[in-house]
Amino acid sequence: MERSSKGLNVLKLLFIIIGVFLLLWYLAPLISGIFNIGNAVGIVFSGSLILCGVFLEKMPPHIRIAVICVFTAAAIVFVSLFAYMAHYMNYNSDPCSGAETVIVLGCKVDGSVPSLQLSRRCQVAVEFMQEKPDAVAVLSGGQGSDEDISEAECMKRLLMDAGIDESRIYLEDQSTNTRENLSNSLKIIKENSLSQKVLIVTNEYHQCRAMLICRDLGLDYHSKSAKTSAYTFLTFLTRDMLGVVKELIF
């Protein structure tokens, strides 16, 4: 009985510690005004973990077992999805890939100022295009209601400021999501007889979903990722996990 009570106390403490750690990580992006389905789901999950930890001892045994099974299953699903997505979180493009068309996926623009994630994506694209002077870029991203210019136009300015000639840049400024980013970019690629062997430039958490859509569209996918700030990584990873599940199911 004493051993069982000790085990329950350890489990209770584990639930609370993990819950608090995750809650703080999911809350951190709010400092920068970032709130999406990723941290919404994460806050609910981590809050539930804390509450279950606090009341674990008071639960009837069958409820307690069910709660432990649910959280264990959730952990297994999360780790499995992360392992699947991590395979595509590539920070270095394969020099043997032969990709000649860079597709840079859009991200938030604050007025006309690029977000940190968008700036990092453009920097990765610039580095690749400087290494491969024959490569061209399709910059993909529409204009949101709170943006003064399209994400594509913002990226174009960043690339040109970095010395990339305008003749190497194509704009796709109508898309509102990742699938539209890539399907609209494919139209531009076909209309201009560009190579369909593409290098997708986006953040690491986003690459798996981009790969699934490229595969669906028939694009020859290669990748080079921009790094995400540590304090926002879990939020964006969680959001894209939901997107990956959607792509896999539908």
PDB file of N, CA, C and O in Angstrom, residues 22-31 34 39 43 235:
ATOM      1  N   LEU A  22       5.283  22.635 -20.020  1.00  0.00           N
ATOM      2  CA  LEU A  22       4.637  22.796 -21.326  1.00  0.00           C
ATOM      3  C   LEU A  22       3.780  24.058 -21.368  1.00  0.00           C
ATOM      4  O   LEU A  22       3.765  24.778 -22.373  1.00  0.00           O
ATOM      5  N   LEU A  23       3.078  24.335 -20.280  1.00  0.00           N
ATOM      6  CA  LEU A  23       2.221  25.520 -20.237  1.00  0.00           C
ATOM      7  C   LEU A  23       3.041  26.793 -20.439  1.00  0.00           C
ATOM      8  O   LEU A  23       2.649  27.681 -21.219  1.00  0.00           O
ATOM      9  N   LEU A  24       4.166  26.886 -19.762  1.00  0.00           N
ATOM     10  CA  LEU A  24       5.024  28.060 -19.913  1.00  0.00           C
ATOM     11  C   LEU A  24       5.555  28.177 -21.340  1.00  0.00           C
ATOM     12  O   LEU A  24       5.644  29.287 -21.893  1.00  0.00           O
ATOM     13  N   TRP A  25       5.895  27.029 -21.951  1.00  0.00           N
ATOM     14  CA  TRP A  25       6.424  27.038 -23.322  1.00  0.00           C
ATOM     15  C   TRP A  25       5.342  27.468 -24.320  1.00  0.00           C
ATOM     16  O   TRP A  25       5.610  28.210 -25.268  1.00  0.00           O
ATOM     17  N   TYR A  26       4.117  27.015 -24.093  1.00  0.00           N
ATOM     18  CA  TYR A  26       3.029  27.411 -24.988  1.00  0.00           C
ATOM     19  C   TYR A  26       2.581  28.856 -24.755  1.00  0.00           C
ATOM     20  O   TYR A  26       2.062  29.504 -25.675  1.00  0.00           O
ATOM     21  N   LEU A  27       2.747  29.350 -23.541  1.00  0.00           N
ATOM     22  CA  LEU A  27       2.376  30.732 -23.244  1.00  0.00           C
ATOM     23  C   LEU A  27       3.416  31.729 -23.740  1.00  0.00           C
ATOM     24  O   LEU A  27       3.078  32.888 -24.040  1.00  0.00           O
ATOM     25  N   ALA A  28       4.671  31.310 -23.839  1.00  0.00           N
ATOM     26  CA  ALA A  28       5.768  32.211 -24.191  1.00  0.00           C
ATOM     27  C   ALA A  28       5.531  33.010 -25.474  1.00  0.00           C
ATOM     28  O   ALA A  28       5.812  34.214 -25.518  1.00  0.00           O
ATOM     29  N   PRO A  29       5.001  32.401 -26.561  1.00  0.00           N
ATOM     30  CA  PRO A  29       4.792  33.176 -27.793  1.00  0.00           C
ATOM     31  C   PRO A  29       3.814  34.339 -27.640  1.00  0.00           C
ATOM     32  O   PRO A  29       3.832  35.270 -28.450  1.00  0.00           O
ATOM     33  N   LEU A  30       2.960  34.297 -26.621  1.00  0.00           N
ATOM     34  CA  LEU A  30       2.008  35.388 -26.417  1.00  0.00           C
ATOM     35  C   LEU A  30       2.719  36.708 -26.164  1.00  0.00           C
ATOM     36  O   LEU A  30       2.175  37.784 -26.438  1.00  0.00           O
ATOM     37  N   ILE A  31       3.947  36.637 -25.667  1.00  0.00           N
ATOM     38  CA  ILE A  31       4.744  37.842 -25.427  1.00  0.00           C
ATOM     39  C   ILE A  31       4.942  38.610 -26.729  1.00  0.00           C
ATOM     40  O   ILE A  31       4.966  39.846 -26.752  1.00  0.00           O
ATOM     41  N   ILE A  34       1.846  36.192 -30.580  1.00  0.00           N
ATOM     42  CA  ILE A  34       1.594  35.000 -31.399  1.00  0.00           C
ATOM     43  C   ILE A  34       0.588  34.107 -30.690  1.00  0.00           C
ATOM     44  O   ILE A  34       0.852  33.570 -29.610  1.00  0.00           O
ATOM     45  N   ASN A  39      -0.725  26.977 -29.922  1.00  0.00           N
ATOM     46  CA  ASN A  39      -0.637  27.206 -28.474  1.00  0.00           C
ATOM     47  C   ASN A  39      -1.997  27.123 -27.796  1.00  0.00           C
ATOM     48  O   ASN A  39      -2.070  26.849 -26.599  1.00  0.00           O
ATOM     49  N   ILE A  43      -2.068  24.903 -24.608  1.00  0.00           N
ATOM     50  CA  ILE A  43      -2.469  25.454 -23.307  1.00  0.00           C
ATOM     51  C   ILE A  43      -3.554  24.589 -22.672  1.00  0.00           C
ATOM     52  O   ILE A  43      -3.513  24.294 -21.474  1.00  0.00           O
ATOM     53  N   THR A 235       4.890  25.810 -30.221  1.00  0.00           N
ATOM     54  CA  THR A 235       3.580  26.297 -30.686  1.00  0.00           C
ATOM     55  C   THR A 235       3.402  26.041 -32.175  1.00  0.00           C
ATOM     56  O   THR A 235       2.373  25.499 -32.614  1.00  0.00           O
TER      57      THR A 235
END
